[in-house]
Amino acid sequence: MYMSPKQRYYVLRYLTCNIPSLYLSSLNYESGFARNVDWAVKSMDDTSVVLELAPSDYTKEMWDKEFLCTFTVSLEADQLKTSLVVDNKGEEAFDFQAALHSYFTVSALDNLEISGSFEGKEFLNKMAGDGGEMQTEDRSAITIGEEYDRVYTGVNDPVLNDKGTGKSVSTCHCIHLVCLP
């Protein structure tokens, strides 16, 4: 669980947006709406919770699709597992975007290296051009020395290595790296 030290409001809505930050978005609403609404608790026990989000008047103002979104968080002995399932409850197909953003504390940006199957993979560099541009990664390990906002596709094995603490964290989802001042 991550709680930003800049966060002023300590209510469940803001905590859930950081466990991890979640949004559902139609293609024309980039910032999404799922992080701004209350989710219903479907079930909960000592180590897991299942949350559901269904359409409301608020969500239909932005996205008029019939859906059921289920977000599951499970705490295991050595890992935190999250799962997001979006069911289409309507008659017509729809496109959507979903992001599960994870937040990690590192000793210093200079100490961070992210290894994985990056080399040869395409990524969207949002800092290039007016609306970003697709590029191909030539490194197998990523270091960050500038403002950085990139979305990598096809990288499912990233490991964050912090040389300052000697710790490593493995993640099991796509990588969207953002480093802004």
mmCIF file of N, CA, C and O in Angstrom, residues 102-116 118 139-146 148 152 158-171 175-180:
data_model
loop_
_atom_site.group_PDB
_atom_site.id
_atom_site.type_symbol
_atom_site.label_atom_id
_atom_site.label_comp_id
_atom_site.label_asym_id
_atom_site.label_seq_id
_atom_site.Cartn_x
_atom_site.Cartn_y
_atom_site.Cartn_z
ATOM 1 N N SER A 102 1.819 1.053 -10.023
ATOM 2 C CA SER A 102 2.466 0.724 -8.761
ATOM 3 C C SER A 102 3.443 1.832 -8.401
ATOM 4 O O SER A 102 4.060 2.437 -9.271
ATOM 5 N N TYR A 103 3.595 2.067 -7.107
ATOM 6 C CA TYR A 103 4.505 3.087 -6.626
ATOM 7 C C TYR A 103 5.556 2.414 -5.758
ATOM 8 O O TYR A 103 5.231 1.626 -4.885
ATOM 9 N N PHE A 104 6.837 2.732 -6.007
ATOM 10 C CA PHE A 104 7.927 2.125 -5.256
ATOM 11 C C PHE A 104 8.830 3.222 -4.714
ATOM 12 O O PHE A 104 9.167 4.170 -5.431
ATOM 13 N N THR A 105 9.241 3.080 -3.474
ATOM 14 C CA THR A 105 10.191 3.998 -2.878
ATOM 15 C C THR A 105 11.595 3.499 -3.192
ATOM 16 O O THR A 105 11.887 2.314 -3.012
ATOM 17 N N VAL A 106 12.456 4.378 -3.677
ATOM 18 C CA VAL A 106 13.842 4.021 -3.953
ATOM 19 C C VAL A 106 14.749 4.961 -3.184
ATOM 20 O O VAL A 106 14.355 6.078 -2.833
ATOM 21 N N SER A 107 15.980 4.512 -2.924
ATOM 22 C CA SER A 107 16.909 5.327 -2.136
ATOM 23 C C SER A 107 17.287 6.612 -2.865
ATOM 24 O O SER A 107 17.399 7.661 -2.252
ATOM 25 N N ALA A 108 17.499 6.526 -4.175
ATOM 26 C CA ALA A 108 17.800 7.683 -5.016
ATOM 27 C C ALA A 108 17.631 7.259 -6.462
ATOM 28 O O ALA A 108 17.877 6.100 -6.807
ATOM 29 N N LEU A 109 17.230 8.177 -7.308
ATOM 30 C CA LEU A 109 17.018 7.850 -8.712
ATOM 31 C C LEU A 109 18.303 7.337 -9.361
ATOM 32 O O LEU A 109 18.268 6.435 -10.197
ATOM 33 N N ASP A 110 19.449 7.882 -8.951
ATOM 34 C CA ASP A 110 20.732 7.427 -9.496
ATOM 35 C C ASP A 110 21.022 5.968 -9.160
ATOM 36 O O ASP A 110 21.831 5.330 -9.837
ATOM 37 N N ASN A 111 20.407 5.442 -8.105
ATOM 38 C CA ASN A 111 20.634 4.055 -7.692
ATOM 39 C C ASN A 111 19.689 3.064 -8.370
ATOM 40 O O ASN A 111 19.811 1.861 -8.164
ATOM 41 N N LEU A 112 18.733 3.549 -9.143
ATOM 42 C CA LEU A 112 17.707 2.687 -9.727
ATOM 43 C C LEU A 112 18.113 2.177 -11.102
ATOM 44 O O LEU A 112 18.561 2.941 -11.959
ATOM 45 N N GLU A 113 17.940 0.871 -11.296
ATOM 46 C CA GLU A 113 18.080 0.249 -12.603
ATOM 47 C C GLU A 113 16.918 -0.715 -12.759
ATOM 48 O O GLU A 113 16.594 -1.453 -11.825
ATOM 49 N N ILE A 114 16.291 -0.686 -13.919
ATOM 50 C CA ILE A 114 15.155 -1.566 -14.174
ATOM 51 C C ILE A 114 15.572 -2.526 -15.280
ATOM 52 O O ILE A 114 15.817 -2.108 -16.413
ATOM 53 N N SER A 115 15.677 -3.808 -14.936
ATOM 54 C CA SER A 115 16.095 -4.800 -15.916
ATOM 55 C C SER A 115 14.888 -5.589 -16.392
ATOM 56 O O SER A 115 13.837 -5.592 -15.762
ATOM 57 N N GLY A 116 15.048 -6.253 -17.519
ATOM 58 C CA GLY A 116 13.967 -7.044 -18.095
ATOM 59 C C GLY A 116 14.147 -7.156 -19.590
ATOM 60 O O GLY A 116 15.198 -6.811 -20.133
ATOM 61 N N PHE A 118 13.530 -5.471 -22.185
ATOM 62 C CA PHE A 118 13.266 -4.185 -22.823
ATOM 63 C C PHE A 118 13.865 -4.084 -24.226
ATOM 64 O O PHE A 118 13.277 -3.486 -25.111
ATOM 65 N N ARG A 139 18.214 -0.690 -25.050
ATOM 66 C CA ARG A 139 18.871 -1.116 -23.801
ATOM 67 C C ARG A 139 18.156 -2.320 -23.207
ATOM 68 O O ARG A 139 16.949 -2.469 -23.358
ATOM 69 N N SER A 140 18.896 -3.157 -22.483
ATOM 70 C CA SER A 140 18.261 -4.274 -21.763
ATOM 71 C C SER A 140 17.939 -3.884 -20.332
ATOM 72 O O SER A 140 17.129 -4.525 -19.671
ATOM 73 N N ALA A 141 18.586 -2.820 -19.847
ATOM 74 C CA ALA A 141 18.316 -2.298 -18.508
ATOM 75 C C ALA A 141 18.102 -0.793 -18.617
ATOM 76 O O ALA A 141 18.831 -0.101 -19.328
ATOM 77 N N ILE A 142 17.102 -0.302 -17.907
ATOM 78 C CA ILE A 142 16.719 1.108 -17.981
ATOM 79 C C ILE A 142 17.283 1.851 -16.778
ATOM 80 O O ILE A 142 17.150 1.401 -15.637
ATOM 81 N N THR A 143 17.909 2.990 -17.053
ATOM 82 C CA THR A 143 18.274 3.943 -16.007
ATOM 83 C C THR A 143 17.626 5.265 -16.405
ATOM 84 O O THR A 143 17.389 5.521 -17.582
ATOM 85 N N ILE A 144 17.349 6.095 -15.423
ATOM 86 C CA ILE A 144 16.620 7.331 -15.688
ATOM 87 C C ILE A 144 17.469 8.510 -15.249
ATOM 88 O O ILE A 144 17.834 8.618 -14.076
ATOM 89 N N GLY A 145 17.770 9.397 -16.199
ATOM 90 C CA GLY A 145 18.577 10.564 -15.890
ATOM 91 C C GLY A 145 17.957 11.856 -16.379
ATOM 92 O O GLY A 145 18.639 12.870 -16.471
ATOM 93 N N GLU A 146 16.673 11.799 -16.728
ATOM 94 C CA GLU A 146 15.975 12.959 -17.261
ATOM 95 C C GLU A 146 14.489 12.792 -16.999
ATOM 96 O O GLU A 146 14.064 11.755 -16.507
ATOM 97 N N TYR A 148 10.972 11.636 -17.608
ATOM 98 C CA TYR A 148 10.732 10.336 -18.249
ATOM 99 C C TYR A 148 9.263 9.995 -18.156
ATOM 100 O O TYR A 148 8.689 9.991 -17.072
ATOM 101 N N TYR A 152 5.898 1.038 -22.106
ATOM 102 C CA TYR A 152 6.523 -0.092 -22.797
ATOM 103 C C TYR A 152 5.485 -1.185 -23.032
ATOM 104 O O TYR A 152 4.679 -1.480 -22.167
ATOM 105 N N PRO A 158 9.789 -7.125 -15.661
ATOM 106 C CA PRO A 158 10.673 -6.089 -15.114
ATOM 107 C C PRO A 158 11.057 -6.360 -13.660
ATOM 108 O O PRO A 158 10.271 -6.872 -12.872
ATOM 109 N N VAL A 159 12.314 -6.012 -13.359
ATOM 110 C CA VAL A 159 12.823 -6.096 -11.990
ATOM 111 C C VAL A 159 13.443 -4.749 -11.656
ATOM 112 O O VAL A 159 14.331 -4.274 -12.365
ATOM 113 N N LEU A 160 12.963 -4.120 -10.581
ATOM 114 C CA LEU A 160 13.510 -2.853 -10.126
ATOM 115 C C LEU A 160 14.628 -3.156 -9.142
ATOM 116 O O LEU A 160 14.404 -3.815 -8.119
ATOM 117 N N ASN A 161 15.836 -2.708 -9.465
ATOM 118 C CA ASN A 161 17.011 -2.949 -8.633
ATOM 119 C C ASN A 161 17.474 -1.629 -8.036
ATOM 120 O O ASN A 161 17.779 -0.700 -8.770
ATOM 121 N N ASP A 162 17.531 -1.571 -6.703
ATOM 122 C CA ASP A 162 17.979 -0.373 -6.000
ATOM 123 C C ASP A 162 19.365 -0.656 -5.428
ATOM 124 O O ASP A 162 19.503 -1.380 -4.436
ATOM 125 N N LYS A 163 20.413 -0.109 -6.060
ATOM 126 C CA LYS A 163 21.786 -0.346 -5.604
ATOM 127 C C LYS A 163 22.035 0.282 -4.234
ATOM 128 O O LYS A 163 22.914 -0.166 -3.508
ATOM 129 N N GLY A 164 21.262 1.292 -3.880
ATOM 130 C CA GLY A 164 21.446 1.958 -2.590
ATOM 131 C C GLY A 164 21.010 1.104 -1.410
ATOM 132 O O GLY A 164 21.616 1.143 -0.345
ATOM 133 N N THR A 165 19.948 0.333 -1.591
ATOM 134 C CA THR A 165 19.451 -0.526 -0.508
ATOM 135 C C THR A 165 19.811 -1.986 -0.719
ATOM 136 O O THR A 165 19.692 -2.787 0.199
ATOM 137 N N GLY A 166 20.205 -2.344 -1.959
ATOM 138 C CA GLY A 166 20.492 -3.740 -2.274
ATOM 139 C C GLY A 166 19.228 -4.558 -2.494
ATOM 140 O O GLY A 166 19.284 -5.776 -2.605
ATOM 141 N N LYS A 167 18.072 -3.907 -2.575
ATOM 142 C CA LYS A 167 16.801 -4.616 -2.731
ATOM 143 C C LYS A 167 16.357 -4.635 -4.190
ATOM 144 O O LYS A 167 16.676 -3.740 -4.963
ATOM 145 N N SER A 168 15.580 -5.669 -4.521
ATOM 146 C CA SER A 168 14.979 -5.800 -5.845
ATOM 147 C C SER A 168 13.505 -6.095 -5.696
ATOM 148 O O SER A 168 13.097 -6.766 -4.747
ATOM 149 N N VAL A 169 12.717 -5.598 -6.641
ATOM 150 C CA VAL A 169 11.282 -5.855 -6.653
ATOM 151 C C VAL A 169 10.913 -6.339 -8.049
ATOM 152 O O VAL A 169 11.246 -5.676 -9.046
ATOM 153 N N SER A 170 10.224 -7.467 -8.129
ATOM 154 C CA SER A 170 9.722 -7.979 -9.405
ATOM 155 C C SER A 170 8.263 -7.596 -9.543
ATOM 156 O O SER A 170 7.508 -7.627 -8.577
ATOM 157 N N THR A 171 7.872 -7.218 -10.741
ATOM 158 C CA THR A 171 6.468 -6.924 -11.009
ATOM 159 C C THR A 171 6.000 -7.827 -12.135
ATOM 160 O O THR A 171 6.789 -8.341 -12.910
ATOM 161 N N ILE A 175 4.831 -2.143 -18.122
ATOM 162 C CA ILE A 175 5.575 -1.068 -17.479
ATOM 163 C C ILE A 175 5.240 0.282 -18.105
ATOM 164 O O ILE A 175 5.265 0.441 -19.312
ATOM 165 N N HIS A 176 4.910 1.239 -17.254
ATOM 166 C CA HIS A 176 4.729 2.636 -17.646
ATOM 167 C C HIS A 176 5.617 3.413 -16.694
ATOM 168 O O HIS A 176 5.311 3.534 -15.517
ATOM 169 N N LEU A 177 6.736 3.902 -17.186
ATOM 170 C CA LEU A 177 7.700 4.608 -16.348
ATOM 171 C C LEU A 177 7.482 6.109 -16.449
ATOM 172 O O LEU A 177 7.461 6.657 -17.543
ATOM 173 N N VAL A 178 7.309 6.741 -15.294
ATOM 174 C CA VAL A 178 7.122 8.187 -15.247
ATOM 175 C C VAL A 178 8.091 8.751 -14.224
ATOM 176 O O VAL A 178 8.136 8.290 -13.090
ATOM 177 N N CYS A 179 8.852 9.727 -14.618
ATOM 178 C CA CYS A 179 9.720 10.439 -13.678
ATOM 179 C C CYS A 179 9.686 11.909 -14.060
ATOM 180 O O CYS A 179 10.298 12.316 -15.049
ATOM 181 N N LEU A 180 8.931 12.668 -13.317
ATOM 182 C CA LEU A 180 8.779 14.096 -13.585
ATOM 183 C C LEU A 180 9.241 14.867 -12.352
ATOM 184 O O LEU A 180 9.174 14.360 -11.245
#
